Short mmCIF file of C-alpha atoms and ligand atoms in Angstrom, two decimals:
data_model
loop_
_atom_site.label_atom_id
_atom_site.label_comp_id
_atom_site.label_asym_id
_atom_site.label_seq_id
_atom_site.Cartn_x
_atom_site.Cartn_y
_atom_site.Cartn_z
CA MET A 1 11.48 24.26 17.43
CA SER A 2 8.60 21.79 17.52
CA THR A 3 7.82 19.60 20.47
CA TYR A 4 8.06 16.26 18.73
CA PHE A 5 10.72 16.77 16.15
CA SER A 6 13.91 18.13 17.53
CA ASN A 7 16.76 19.22 15.33
CA ASP A 8 19.06 18.44 18.19
CA LYS A 9 20.96 15.27 17.28
CA LYS A 10 22.11 15.02 20.88
CA SER A 11 18.52 14.27 21.90
CA ILE A 12 18.89 10.76 20.45
CA PRO A 13 20.12 8.51 23.25
CA PRO A 14 23.25 6.81 21.83
CA ILE A 15 21.95 3.34 22.78
CA TYR A 16 18.99 3.85 20.44
CA ASP A 17 20.83 5.39 17.53
CA VAL A 18 21.46 3.53 14.28
CA LYS A 19 24.13 3.66 11.64
CA ILE A 20 23.23 3.98 7.99
CA CYS A 21 22.46 0.49 6.76
CA GLU A 22 22.94 0.00 3.04
CA GLN A 23 21.80 -3.42 2.12
CA THR A 24 23.24 -4.08 -1.27
CA GLY A 25 22.68 -7.80 -1.46
CA PHE A 26 20.06 -10.51 -1.39
CA LEU A 27 20.26 -14.02 -0.02
CA MET A 28 20.11 -16.77 -2.61
CA GLY A 29 21.41 -20.32 -2.59
CA GLY A 30 23.27 -19.82 0.70
CA LYS A 31 25.19 -16.70 -0.39
CA ILE A 32 24.58 -12.99 -0.23
CA HIS A 33 24.70 -11.80 -3.83
CA GLU A 34 25.61 -8.22 -4.56
CA TRP A 35 22.88 -6.26 -6.29
CA SER A 36 23.96 -3.64 -8.78
CA GLY A 37 20.50 -2.66 -10.04
CA PRO A 38 18.15 0.03 -8.74
CA THR A 39 17.64 0.44 -5.01
CA GLU A 40 14.97 1.86 -2.72
CA SER A 41 16.11 4.49 -0.24
CA VAL A 42 14.63 4.24 3.25
CA TYR A 43 13.78 7.38 5.18
CA SER A 44 12.52 7.40 8.73
CA THR A 45 9.50 9.41 9.75
CA VAL A 46 11.25 9.71 13.11
CA SER A 47 12.69 12.93 11.80
CA ILE A 48 15.65 14.40 13.53
CA GLU A 49 18.10 15.93 11.13
CA ASN A 50 15.61 16.55 8.39
CA PRO A 51 11.98 16.96 9.44
CA GLU A 52 10.97 17.52 5.81
CA SER A 53 12.12 14.31 4.20
CA GLY A 54 13.05 12.27 7.25
CA ARG A 55 16.36 10.75 8.23
CA TYR A 56 18.08 8.60 5.63
CA LEU A 57 18.41 5.08 7.06
CA GLY A 58 19.83 3.20 4.12
CA LYS A 59 18.68 1.35 1.05
CA TYR A 60 17.76 -2.08 -0.25
CA PRO A 61 17.63 -3.76 -3.68
CA LEU A 62 14.66 -3.19 -5.94
CA MET A 63 14.80 -6.54 -7.64
CA ASN A 64 13.08 -7.48 -10.87
CA SER A 65 11.16 -10.52 -12.07
CA GLU A 66 14.23 -12.07 -13.65
CA HIS A 67 16.11 -12.11 -10.34
CA SER A 68 13.06 -13.20 -8.45
CA LEU A 69 12.86 -16.25 -10.72
CA LYS A 70 16.56 -16.96 -10.10
CA VAL A 71 15.81 -16.97 -6.37
CA LEU A 72 12.99 -19.40 -7.06
CA GLU A 73 15.43 -21.65 -8.94
CA ALA A 74 17.75 -21.64 -5.93
CA ALA A 75 14.82 -22.56 -3.68
CA GLU A 76 13.77 -25.35 -6.05
CA LYS A 77 17.31 -26.68 -6.00
CA ALA A 78 17.31 -26.72 -2.20
CA TRP A 79 13.93 -28.48 -2.15
CA ASP A 80 14.99 -30.81 -4.99
CA HIS A 81 11.54 -32.40 -5.19
CA GLY A 82 11.73 -33.13 -1.47
CA ARG A 83 15.17 -34.76 -1.73
CA GLY A 84 17.20 -31.74 -0.62
CA LYS A 85 19.47 -31.71 2.42
CA TRP A 86 17.12 -29.63 4.57
CA PRO A 87 13.81 -31.38 3.80
CA THR A 88 15.36 -34.81 4.43
CA MET A 89 17.39 -33.84 7.49
CA ASN A 90 16.27 -35.44 10.73
CA VAL A 91 14.28 -33.31 13.13
CA ASP A 92 16.99 -33.25 15.78
CA GLU A 93 19.53 -31.76 13.38
CA ARG A 94 17.03 -29.22 12.06
CA ILE A 95 16.29 -28.16 15.62
CA ASN A 96 20.00 -27.65 16.25
CA CYS A 97 20.35 -25.40 13.20
CA VAL A 98 17.42 -23.24 14.37
CA LYS A 99 18.79 -23.16 17.94
CA ASN A 100 22.19 -21.95 16.74
CA PHE A 101 20.52 -19.37 14.51
CA ALA A 102 18.51 -18.06 17.49
CA LYS A 103 21.65 -17.89 19.66
CA ASP A 104 23.36 -15.69 17.09
CA MET A 105 20.21 -13.68 16.49
CA VAL A 106 20.18 -12.64 20.16
CA LYS A 107 23.67 -11.15 19.71
CA ASN A 108 22.13 -8.72 17.19
CA LYS A 109 19.30 -7.67 19.46
CA ASN A 110 20.19 -4.01 19.90
CA GLN A 111 20.76 -3.38 16.22
CA ILE A 112 17.45 -5.02 15.29
CA ARG A 113 15.52 -3.29 18.08
CA ASN A 114 16.90 0.10 17.10
CA MET A 115 16.14 -0.42 13.44
CA LEU A 116 12.57 -1.32 14.42
CA MET A 117 12.39 2.01 16.24
CA TRP A 118 13.68 3.97 13.26
CA GLU A 119 12.11 2.09 10.37
CA ILE A 120 8.61 1.75 11.77
CA ALA A 121 8.69 4.29 14.63
CA LYS A 122 7.91 1.71 17.30
CA SER A 123 8.59 2.78 20.89
CA ALA A 124 11.70 1.32 22.57
CA PRO A 125 9.76 -0.97 24.97
CA ASP A 126 7.49 -2.22 22.16
CA ALA A 127 10.47 -2.81 19.84
CA GLU A 128 12.28 -4.68 22.61
CA LYS A 129 9.12 -6.69 23.30
CA GLU A 130 8.78 -7.57 19.62
CA PHE A 131 12.34 -8.88 19.57
CA ASN A 132 12.07 -10.84 22.82
CA ARG A 133 8.70 -12.29 21.89
CA THR A 134 10.17 -13.51 18.60
CA VAL A 135 13.10 -15.23 20.31
CA GLU A 136 10.70 -16.82 22.78
CA TYR A 137 8.50 -17.92 19.89
CA ILE A 138 11.48 -19.72 18.36
CA SER A 139 12.27 -21.47 21.62
CA LEU A 140 8.63 -22.51 22.20
CA THR A 141 8.43 -23.73 18.61
CA ILE A 142 11.47 -25.95 19.20
CA ASP A 143 9.82 -27.41 22.32
CA ALA A 144 6.54 -27.96 20.46
CA LEU A 145 8.32 -29.69 17.59
CA LYS A 146 10.14 -31.95 20.02
CA ASP A 147 6.80 -32.94 21.54
CA LEU A 148 5.29 -33.54 18.13
CA ASP A 149 8.26 -35.63 17.11
CA ARG A 150 8.27 -37.61 20.35
CA ASN A 151 4.62 -38.47 19.80
CA SER A 152 5.37 -39.65 16.28
CA SER A 153 8.60 -41.48 17.04
CA ARG A 154 7.03 -44.91 17.20
CA LEU A 155 5.34 -47.38 14.94
CA ILE A 156 1.69 -48.17 15.38
CA HIS A 157 0.09 -51.50 14.57
CA GLU A 158 -3.45 -51.38 13.16
CA GLN A 159 -5.31 -54.22 11.46
CA SER A 160 -2.10 -56.09 10.60
CA ILE A 161 -0.37 -53.00 9.30
CA PHE A 162 2.70 -51.34 10.80
CA ALA A 163 2.78 -47.62 10.24
CA GLN A 164 4.75 -44.60 11.28
CA VAL A 165 2.80 -41.37 10.96
CA ARG A 166 4.63 -38.07 10.88
CA ARG A 167 4.21 -34.61 9.45
CA ALA A 168 6.20 -33.87 6.29
CA PRO A 169 7.06 -30.46 4.79
CA LEU A 170 5.03 -29.11 1.87
CA GLY A 171 7.76 -27.53 -0.27
CA ILE A 172 8.55 -23.89 -0.97
CA THR A 173 6.96 -21.30 1.30
CA LEU A 174 6.70 -17.66 0.28
CA CYS A 175 6.70 -15.65 3.54
CA MET A 176 5.48 -12.07 3.49
CA GLY A 177 5.11 -10.28 6.81
CA PRO A 178 3.47 -6.93 7.64
CA TYR A 179 5.13 -3.60 8.45
CA ASN A 180 3.64 -3.30 11.94
CA TYR A 181 5.38 -6.45 13.25
CA PRO A 182 8.00 -6.93 10.54
CA LEU A 183 10.10 -9.25 12.68
CA ASN A 184 7.59 -11.03 14.88
CA GLU A 185 4.77 -11.68 12.44
CA THR A 186 7.19 -12.71 9.71
CA PHE A 187 8.90 -15.14 12.06
CA THR A 188 5.64 -16.62 13.32
CA THR A 189 5.27 -18.14 9.85
CA LEU A 190 8.91 -18.34 8.71
CA ILE A 191 10.20 -20.29 11.74
CA PRO A 192 7.52 -23.02 11.89
CA SER A 193 7.70 -23.44 8.13
CA LEU A 194 11.50 -23.62 8.20
CA ILE A 195 11.89 -25.93 11.16
CA THR A 196 9.48 -28.46 9.69
CA GLY A 197 11.68 -28.82 6.59
CA ASN A 198 10.21 -26.36 4.09
CA ILE A 199 12.31 -24.06 1.90
CA ILE A 200 11.74 -20.35 2.39
CA ILE A 201 11.54 -17.38 0.07
CA PHE A 202 11.13 -14.37 2.27
CA LYS A 203 10.01 -10.90 1.22
CA PRO A 204 10.12 -8.31 4.00
CA PRO A 205 7.44 -5.60 4.06
CA LYS A 206 8.16 -2.27 2.36
CA LYS A 207 8.72 -0.66 5.78
CA GLY A 208 10.81 -2.97 7.95
CA VAL A 209 13.45 -4.31 5.57
CA LEU A 210 16.75 -3.06 6.98
CA LEU A 211 16.25 -4.58 10.42
CA HIS A 212 16.57 -8.01 8.81
CA LYS A 213 20.01 -7.32 7.36
CA PRO A 214 22.07 -8.89 10.19
CA LEU A 215 19.92 -12.00 9.95
CA LEU A 216 20.83 -12.72 6.34
CA GLN A 217 24.36 -13.78 7.30
CA LEU A 218 22.91 -16.00 10.02
CA PHE A 219 20.51 -17.72 7.63
CA ALA A 220 23.45 -18.33 5.31
CA ARG A 221 25.64 -19.61 8.16
CA HIS A 222 23.25 -21.94 9.94
CA PHE A 223 21.21 -23.57 7.18
CA PRO A 224 22.11 -25.63 4.12
CA GLU A 225 22.46 -23.74 0.84
CA GLY A 226 19.25 -22.28 -0.48
CA THR A 227 17.13 -23.11 2.60
CA VAL A 228 16.29 -19.43 3.17
CA ASN A 229 16.29 -16.93 0.30
CA THR A 230 15.18 -13.30 0.10
CA ILE A 231 13.55 -11.06 -2.47
CA TYR A 232 12.93 -7.31 -2.30
CA GLY A 233 11.02 -4.83 -4.36
CA ASP A 234 7.61 -4.13 -5.77
CA GLY A 235 5.28 -7.07 -5.19
CA ARG A 236 3.82 -6.90 -8.70
CA GLU A 237 7.32 -7.24 -10.13
CA VAL A 238 8.88 -9.83 -7.82
CA VAL A 239 5.97 -11.82 -6.37
CA THR A 240 3.76 -12.15 -9.47
CA PRO A 241 6.21 -14.38 -11.39
CA LEU A 242 6.70 -16.60 -8.35
CA MET A 243 2.99 -17.20 -7.94
CA LYS A 244 2.46 -17.61 -11.69
CA SER A 245 5.19 -20.26 -11.83
CA GLY A 246 3.00 -22.62 -9.79
CA LYS A 247 6.09 -23.54 -7.78
CA ILE A 248 5.07 -21.87 -4.54
CA ASP A 249 3.52 -24.51 -2.32
CA VAL A 250 2.62 -22.34 0.66
CA LEU A 251 1.69 -18.68 0.71
CA ALA A 252 2.21 -17.22 4.19
CA PHE A 253 0.97 -13.68 3.88
CA ILE A 254 -0.06 -11.05 6.42
CA GLY A 255 -1.73 -8.11 4.72
CA SER A 256 -4.94 -7.20 2.94
CA SER A 257 -7.53 -9.68 1.65
CA LYS A 258 -7.48 -7.87 -1.69
CA VAL A 259 -3.78 -8.60 -2.22
CA ALA A 260 -4.16 -12.14 -0.84
CA ASP A 261 -6.92 -12.84 -3.38
CA ILE A 262 -4.78 -11.50 -6.24
CA LEU A 263 -1.78 -13.60 -5.18
CA LYS A 264 -3.83 -16.76 -4.83
CA SER A 265 -5.52 -16.24 -8.17
CA LEU A 266 -2.13 -16.06 -9.95
CA HIS A 267 -1.29 -19.66 -9.04
CA PRO A 268 -2.07 -21.94 -12.01
CA ASP A 269 -3.03 -24.89 -9.73
CA PRO A 270 -4.81 -23.30 -6.78
CA HIS A 271 -5.55 -26.72 -5.26
CA ARG A 272 -1.80 -27.19 -4.80
CA LEU A 273 -1.39 -23.97 -2.88
CA ARG A 274 -1.81 -23.89 0.86
CA SER A 275 -2.51 -20.41 2.20
CA VAL A 276 -1.79 -19.15 5.67
CA LEU A 277 -3.22 -15.65 5.80
CA GLY A 278 -3.61 -12.92 8.40
CA LEU A 279 -5.88 -10.25 6.93
CA GLU A 280 -8.00 -7.25 7.95
CA ALA A 281 -10.06 -6.94 11.10
CA LYS A 282 -12.54 -4.49 12.56
CA ASN A 283 -12.60 -5.78 16.13
CA ALA A 284 -15.47 -4.35 18.16
CA ALA A 285 -15.70 -3.67 21.89
CA ILE A 286 -19.14 -3.82 23.52
CA ILE A 287 -19.45 -2.03 26.85
CA MET A 288 -22.57 -3.08 28.79
CA ASP A 289 -24.19 -0.70 31.28
CA ASP A 290 -22.95 -2.66 34.30
CA ALA A 291 -19.31 -2.84 33.15
CA ASN A 292 -16.45 -1.83 35.43
CA LEU A 293 -16.07 1.50 33.70
CA GLN A 294 -12.47 2.27 34.60
CA ASN A 295 -11.33 -1.17 33.50
CA ALA A 296 -13.28 -0.89 30.24
CA VAL A 297 -11.78 2.54 29.56
CA ASN A 298 -8.22 1.38 30.28
CA GLU A 299 -8.56 -1.71 28.12
CA CYS A 300 -10.18 0.26 25.29
CA ILE A 301 -7.46 2.91 25.31
CA SER A 302 -4.66 0.41 25.19
CA GLY A 303 -6.66 -1.87 22.87
CA SER A 304 -7.36 0.84 20.32
CA LEU A 305 -4.24 2.97 20.53
CA SER A 306 -1.21 0.80 21.40
CA TYR A 307 1.37 1.41 18.69
CA ASN A 308 -0.94 4.11 17.28
CA GLY A 309 -3.67 1.56 16.56
CA GLN A 310 -1.43 -0.17 14.01
CA ARG A 311 -2.21 -3.70 15.21
CA CYS A 312 -4.40 -6.17 13.39
CA THR A 313 -5.87 -7.08 16.79
CA ALA A 314 -6.60 -3.46 17.78
CA LEU A 315 -10.08 -2.49 18.89
CA LYS A 316 -11.36 -0.60 15.87
CA ILE A 317 -14.88 0.33 16.91
CA ILE A 318 -16.37 0.77 20.38
CA PHE A 319 -20.06 0.35 21.26
CA VAL A 320 -21.08 1.77 24.64
CA HIS A 321 -24.48 1.34 26.31
CA ARG A 322 -26.36 4.61 26.17
CA ASN A 323 -26.89 4.62 29.99
CA ILE A 324 -23.16 5.00 30.57
CA PHE A 325 -22.11 6.62 27.30
CA ASP A 326 -21.41 10.09 28.75
CA ASN A 327 -19.45 8.73 31.72
CA PHE A 328 -17.46 6.44 29.45
CA MET A 329 -16.66 9.26 27.05
CA GLU A 330 -15.48 11.55 29.82
CA LEU A 331 -13.03 8.97 31.18
CA PHE A 332 -12.01 7.73 27.74
CA ILE A 333 -11.26 11.19 26.39
CA SER A 334 -9.37 12.15 29.52
CA GLY A 335 -7.24 8.97 29.21
CA VAL A 336 -6.62 9.48 25.49
CA GLU A 337 -5.54 13.08 26.01
CA LYS A 338 -2.98 11.94 28.58
CA LEU A 339 -1.21 9.55 26.16
CA LYS A 340 2.28 10.85 25.70
CA LYS A 341 3.18 11.71 22.13
CA GLY A 342 6.77 11.74 21.00
CA LEU A 343 9.73 9.91 19.56
CA PRO A 344 10.25 6.18 20.07
CA TRP A 345 12.98 6.49 22.71
CA GLU A 346 11.17 8.95 24.97
CA ASP A 347 10.12 7.63 28.38
CA ASP A 348 6.49 6.48 28.55
CA VAL A 349 5.82 7.50 24.96
CA LYS A 350 2.62 5.96 23.65
CA ILE A 351 1.93 7.74 20.36
CA THR A 352 4.71 7.91 17.79
CA PRO A 353 4.83 9.04 14.13
CA MET A 354 3.20 6.80 11.54
CA PRO A 355 6.03 5.11 9.60
CA ASP A 356 4.50 5.68 6.19
CA PRO A 357 3.39 9.20 5.17
CA ALA A 358 0.82 7.60 2.84
CA ASP A 359 -0.81 5.92 5.84
CA ALA A 360 -0.86 9.17 7.78
CA GLN A 361 -2.56 10.77 4.78
CA ARG A 362 -5.09 7.90 4.57
CA ILE A 363 -6.03 8.32 8.24
CA THR A 364 -6.42 12.07 7.80
CA GLU A 365 -8.79 11.39 4.90
CA ILE A 366 -10.80 8.88 6.95
CA ILE A 367 -11.27 11.53 9.65
CA SER A 368 -12.26 14.22 7.10
CA ASP A 369 -14.69 11.84 5.44
CA ALA A 370 -16.38 11.21 8.82
CA VAL A 371 -16.48 14.88 9.76
CA ASP A 372 -17.86 15.85 6.33
CA LYS A 373 -20.67 13.36 6.86
CA GLY A 374 -21.59 14.67 10.30
CA ALA A 375 -19.21 12.97 12.76
CA GLN A 376 -17.83 14.92 15.69
CA ILE A 377 -14.28 14.88 16.94
CA ALA A 378 -14.79 14.35 20.66
CA ASN A 379 -11.35 15.04 22.15
CA PRO A 380 -9.68 18.48 22.27
CA SER A 381 -6.49 17.42 20.44
CA GLY A 382 -8.26 15.10 18.01
CA GLY A 383 -7.56 15.76 14.34
CA LYS A 384 -4.26 17.55 15.04
CA SER A 385 -0.98 16.31 13.70
CA GLN A 386 2.69 17.08 13.43
CA GLY A 387 4.45 15.53 10.49
CA THR A 388 3.21 11.95 10.40
CA LEU A 389 2.54 12.00 14.15
CA LEU A 390 -1.25 11.98 14.29
CA PHE A 391 -2.83 12.90 17.59
CA PRO A 392 -5.29 10.20 18.63
CA THR A 393 -8.75 11.17 17.46
CA VAL A 394 -11.96 9.98 19.10
CA VAL A 395 -14.98 10.32 16.82
CA THR A 396 -18.67 10.11 17.68
CA ASN A 397 -21.93 10.60 15.81
CA ILE A 398 -20.97 7.88 13.40
CA ASN A 399 -23.25 6.68 10.62
CA SER A 400 -22.93 3.85 8.15
CA SER A 401 -22.06 6.13 5.23
CA MET A 402 -18.67 6.92 6.78
CA ARG A 403 -15.50 4.99 5.96
CA ILE A 404 -14.61 4.83 9.66
CA ALA A 405 -17.79 2.84 10.32
CA TYR A 406 -16.64 -0.20 8.36
CA GLU A 407 -13.08 0.28 7.06
CA GLU A 408 -10.10 -1.01 9.03
CA GLN A 409 -8.40 2.25 10.02
CA PHE A 410 -5.06 0.82 11.23
CA GLY A 411 -4.16 4.13 12.86
CA PRO A 412 -4.95 6.38 15.83
CA VAL A 413 -8.63 7.12 15.23
CA VAL A 414 -11.32 5.54 17.41
CA PRO A 415 -15.03 5.59 16.57
CA VAL A 416 -17.31 5.32 19.62
CA LEU A 417 -21.06 4.66 19.24
CA PRO A 418 -23.87 4.49 21.79
CA PHE A 419 -26.32 1.56 21.73
CA THR A 420 -29.60 0.82 23.48
CA GLU A 421 -30.30 -2.78 22.49
CA ILE A 422 -27.54 -5.39 22.47
CA SER A 423 -28.86 -6.49 19.08
CA GLU A 424 -27.34 -3.29 17.59
CA PRO A 425 -23.63 -4.14 18.11
CA VAL A 426 -24.38 -7.81 17.46
CA LYS A 427 -25.89 -6.90 14.09
CA TYR A 428 -22.82 -4.78 13.32
CA ILE A 429 -20.55 -7.77 13.97
CA ILE A 430 -22.78 -10.09 11.91
CA ASP A 431 -22.84 -7.64 8.99
CA SER A 432 -19.09 -7.01 9.13
CA PRO A 433 -17.00 -8.74 6.48
CA TYR A 434 -14.38 -9.37 9.17
CA GLY A 435 -14.35 -11.92 11.95
CA GLN A 436 -11.15 -11.85 13.96
CA GLN A 437 -11.98 -10.95 17.60
CA ALA A 438 -14.32 -8.94 19.81
CA SER A 439 -14.31 -7.72 23.42
CA ILE A 440 -17.26 -7.60 25.79
CA PHE A 441 -17.28 -5.72 29.05
CA GLY A 442 -19.87 -6.36 31.75
CA LYS A 443 -20.65 -8.13 35.01
CA ASN A 444 -23.99 -9.88 34.46
CA PRO A 445 -23.25 -13.60 33.94
CA GLU A 446 -26.55 -14.25 32.17
CA LYS A 447 -26.14 -11.36 29.73
CA ILE A 448 -22.49 -12.17 29.03
CA GLY A 449 -23.24 -15.88 28.69
CA LYS A 450 -26.05 -15.20 26.22
CA LEU A 451 -23.78 -12.94 24.19
CA ILE A 452 -20.97 -15.46 23.99
CA ASP A 453 -22.92 -18.03 21.99
CA PRO A 454 -23.85 -15.90 18.95
CA LEU A 455 -20.50 -14.11 18.90
CA VAL A 456 -18.23 -17.17 18.93
CA ASN A 457 -19.79 -18.07 15.60
CA GLN A 458 -18.79 -14.67 14.22
CA VAL A 459 -15.28 -14.15 15.56
CA CYS A 460 -12.47 -16.49 16.60
CA ARG A 461 -11.63 -15.01 19.97
CA LEU A 462 -14.01 -13.35 22.36
CA ASN A 463 -12.29 -11.38 25.13
CA ILE A 464 -14.20 -10.82 28.33
CA ASN A 465 -13.44 -7.61 30.21
CA SER A 466 -10.21 -7.25 28.29
CA GLN A 467 -8.97 -5.86 24.98
CA CYS A 468 -8.39 -7.99 21.89
CA GLN A 469 -4.90 -9.41 21.47
CA ARG A 470 -2.97 -12.16 19.81
CA GLY A 471 -0.94 -13.46 22.74
CA PRO A 472 -0.06 -15.62 24.47
CA ASP A 473 1.33 -17.27 21.36
CA THR A 474 0.40 -20.70 22.61
CA LEU A 475 -3.29 -19.81 22.01
CA PRO A 476 -4.83 -20.16 18.54
CA PHE A 477 -4.76 -17.02 16.42
CA THR A 478 -7.07 -16.93 13.43
CA GLY A 479 -10.19 -15.29 12.04
CA ARG A 480 -13.38 -15.99 10.13
CA LYS A 481 -14.76 -14.36 6.97
CA ASP A 482 -12.24 -11.93 5.40
CA SER A 483 -9.91 -11.92 8.43
CA ALA A 484 -7.73 -15.01 8.05
CA GLU A 485 -7.09 -18.39 6.56
CA GLY A 486 -5.38 -21.10 8.61
CA THR A 487 -4.65 -21.02 12.32
CA LEU A 488 -1.42 -19.94 13.93
CA SER A 489 -0.19 -20.70 17.44
CA ILE A 490 3.02 -22.36 18.49
CA THR A 491 1.55 -25.82 17.87
CA ASP A 492 -0.99 -25.02 15.13
CA ALA A 493 1.70 -23.40 12.99
CA LEU A 494 3.68 -26.65 12.92
CA ARG A 495 0.60 -28.35 11.52
CA VAL A 496 -0.30 -25.70 9.00
CA PHE A 497 3.09 -25.92 7.24
CA THR A 498 3.15 -29.72 7.08
CA ILE A 499 1.08 -32.61 5.85
CA ARG A 500 0.34 -35.89 7.61
CA THR A 501 2.35 -38.57 5.90
CA LEU A 502 2.95 -42.20 6.78
CA VAL A 503 5.04 -45.20 5.93
CA ALA A 504 3.01 -48.42 6.17
CA ALA A 505 3.85 -52.09 5.74
CA LYS A 506 1.78 -55.26 6.05
CA ASP A 507 2.69 -57.27 9.11
CA SER A 508 4.85 -60.11 7.81
CA SER A 509 8.10 -61.55 9.13
CA GLU A 510 9.92 -60.30 6.05
CA ASN A 511 8.60 -56.73 6.52
CA SER A 512 9.32 -56.81 10.26
CA GLU A 513 12.94 -57.67 9.58
CA LEU A 514 13.16 -54.98 6.92
CA LEU A 515 11.69 -52.29 9.18
CA LYS A 516 13.88 -53.38 12.10
CA SER A 517 16.99 -53.07 10.01
CA ILE A 518 16.05 -49.61 8.67
CA LEU A 519 15.43 -48.45 12.24
CA HIS A 520 18.54 -50.01 13.79
CA GLU A 521 20.86 -48.79 11.08
CA HIS A 522 19.23 -45.33 10.89
CA TYR A 523 18.82 -45.63 7.15
CA SER A 524 15.90 -43.15 7.15
CA SER A 525 15.23 -39.81 8.81
CA PHE A 526 11.48 -40.25 8.45
CA LEU A 527 11.17 -43.90 9.52
CA ASN A 528 12.93 -43.41 12.78
CA THR A 529 12.04 -44.09 16.39
CA ASP A 530 14.75 -42.02 18.08
CA TYR A 531 13.61 -39.96 21.02
CA ILE A 532 14.64 -36.31 20.86
CA PHE A 533 15.95 -35.11 24.22
O1 G3H B 601 -1.01 -7.00 14.29
C1 G3H B 601 -1.20 -8.08 14.84
C2 G3H B 601 -0.29 -8.55 15.93
O2 G3H B 601 -0.04 -9.90 15.88
C3 G3H B 601 -0.85 -8.15 17.25
O3 G3H B 601 -0.30 -8.85 18.29
O4 G3H B 601 -2.23 -8.45 19.80
O5 G3H B 601 -0.17 -9.45 20.66
O6 G3H B 601 -0.20 -7.05 19.97
P1 G3H B 601 -0.75 -8.41 19.76
#
C-alpha cells in the first residue's frame, strides 16, 4: 500500500468526507432548471477507493450554446436596460439581500470546505481559510459600500448646479473564476459586481464546480429573479456566444492572458466591454547577500510552495546573491524536503495531489525540459511523484532556453538562480512579460531603497523581506503588462464594476422644489439622501 493513497476508507475523517454531489441543474431566471443533456463527471485526484481513476464526486451539466443564450436572455430580462428590480433597488435593500445570502452561506460551510478539499485537493486549513476569507470579504464589501453610499448621499452645489454623484452598475457581468481559489477568487468579483446592482452570469472553473451547488438555492432565494445565473461546460461552446452577442458589459475573468485576449476579441463593440482580469505572473524573489537567511528561506518556501505553488501570487523564480547561494540552497532544500506530503485532511500536510492530471503532466514536462537542457534537480526527492502528487522540485543551473525560466509553472517546481550584480535579476523582471509582484530580501536601506524605485514601475506590489501575496484584501491587487487589467481590493472592486453617474439640475426655485419633493417622497433610489446605518 502506498504512503499517500490509502485504500482504507476509514482513513478519511468523517468530518471531511463528502457525499456524491450530482448537480443536474443550472440557475436561470431565479429557478434551478433541470438539465437533461450531457454531463461532465467529476473525479477527485485525492484517490481513496480508486487510485487509478480517482474517486467519483458527482457531475454537472455540459451545456451548449443554445442554453447559454437562454441564460443570457434571462440576465437581459433581469437587467431590463437598467430598469430591472435589482439594478434599481436602493443600496440599503441590496445590502440586506447580500447579508442574508452570506448568513445562509455560512450554514453550508462544512459542505463547501470539504468539496474544496476533494475537488481541488486543498488542505483542510487552506480550504477553511478560503471559505472564511470569502465570508469576511462579503462583510467588508458591505461596509465599504455603506461608506461609499454615505459619501454620495448628499447633493453638491457647484456653479449654480445641484448634483448628486453616485456610482451606477454597468449591466451584465460574466464572472469566471480560477480552479485554485474557485470560491474566493470568483466571489472577489461576483460579490462587488452583484452588490453594486449588476446582473451576474457565473461560470465556475472546470475544477471547482460542485462546491458551488448549495449556493445556487441561496442565490435563487435571496435575489430577484435572474439576478444571478449560471452556465457550465466547455468555454468555447458556452462563453463564445455570450461574448459574440455584445451583451456582456463586464468580463471578470481570472485565468490566462491568451484566453482573456480571445474572449475580449469576440465582443463586437470592444469599447463597451469593461474587463477585470487576473492573469499570469512570474513573481521573482531577490535575496541580497546581507539578507536574514532563515527568514528569506522560510518566506521563499511558503511563497513558492503553499498549495503546491498553485497561486497566482506564488514566488515563481528565486534569485540569490552568489556570496550566499550555497548557504541559501542548503537551508532551502532542507526546508523543502521537510514539507509533509499527503492527503488534504492530514495534520500539517503541505503538499497535496494536483487536482488536474493534465497539470501534473505539464509540470513533469517542464521539469524534463529543464533537465534535458542542462538543469539540475537540487533536492533528493525532487522529480519524484505518486499519482498526481508531485514532490516539490528545486532546480538550479537554469538558462533562458528552458520553459521554467520564463513560463508560469503554477505547480511545485522552484527554479533558483545565483546572481552577482543586482542588474541581473532587475533585467529579468524588466524583460518578463508579467508584472504582478516581486519580493526583495536584505538589510541595507540604501540598496533596498535604490531597488524599490525601478521595480515599482515593473510590478504592482513589492514585498520587502516577505513573500508575495494578495492579502489583506483591503490592499490593491493588480498587475502590469500581461498580469492583470483593473484593480481589485475591497474598495477598488466597487469602483471597477460601476460607473460614476450624476443627476444635475440648474439652481432655480422650481428645480429646488422638484428635487425636494423627490427626496422627501423617496420617489427615486438614485436621487436619495438617506443615510445607511
Ligand atoms: O492565486 C491568487 C490568489 O489570490 C492568491 O491569494 O496570495 O492571498 O494566497 P494569496
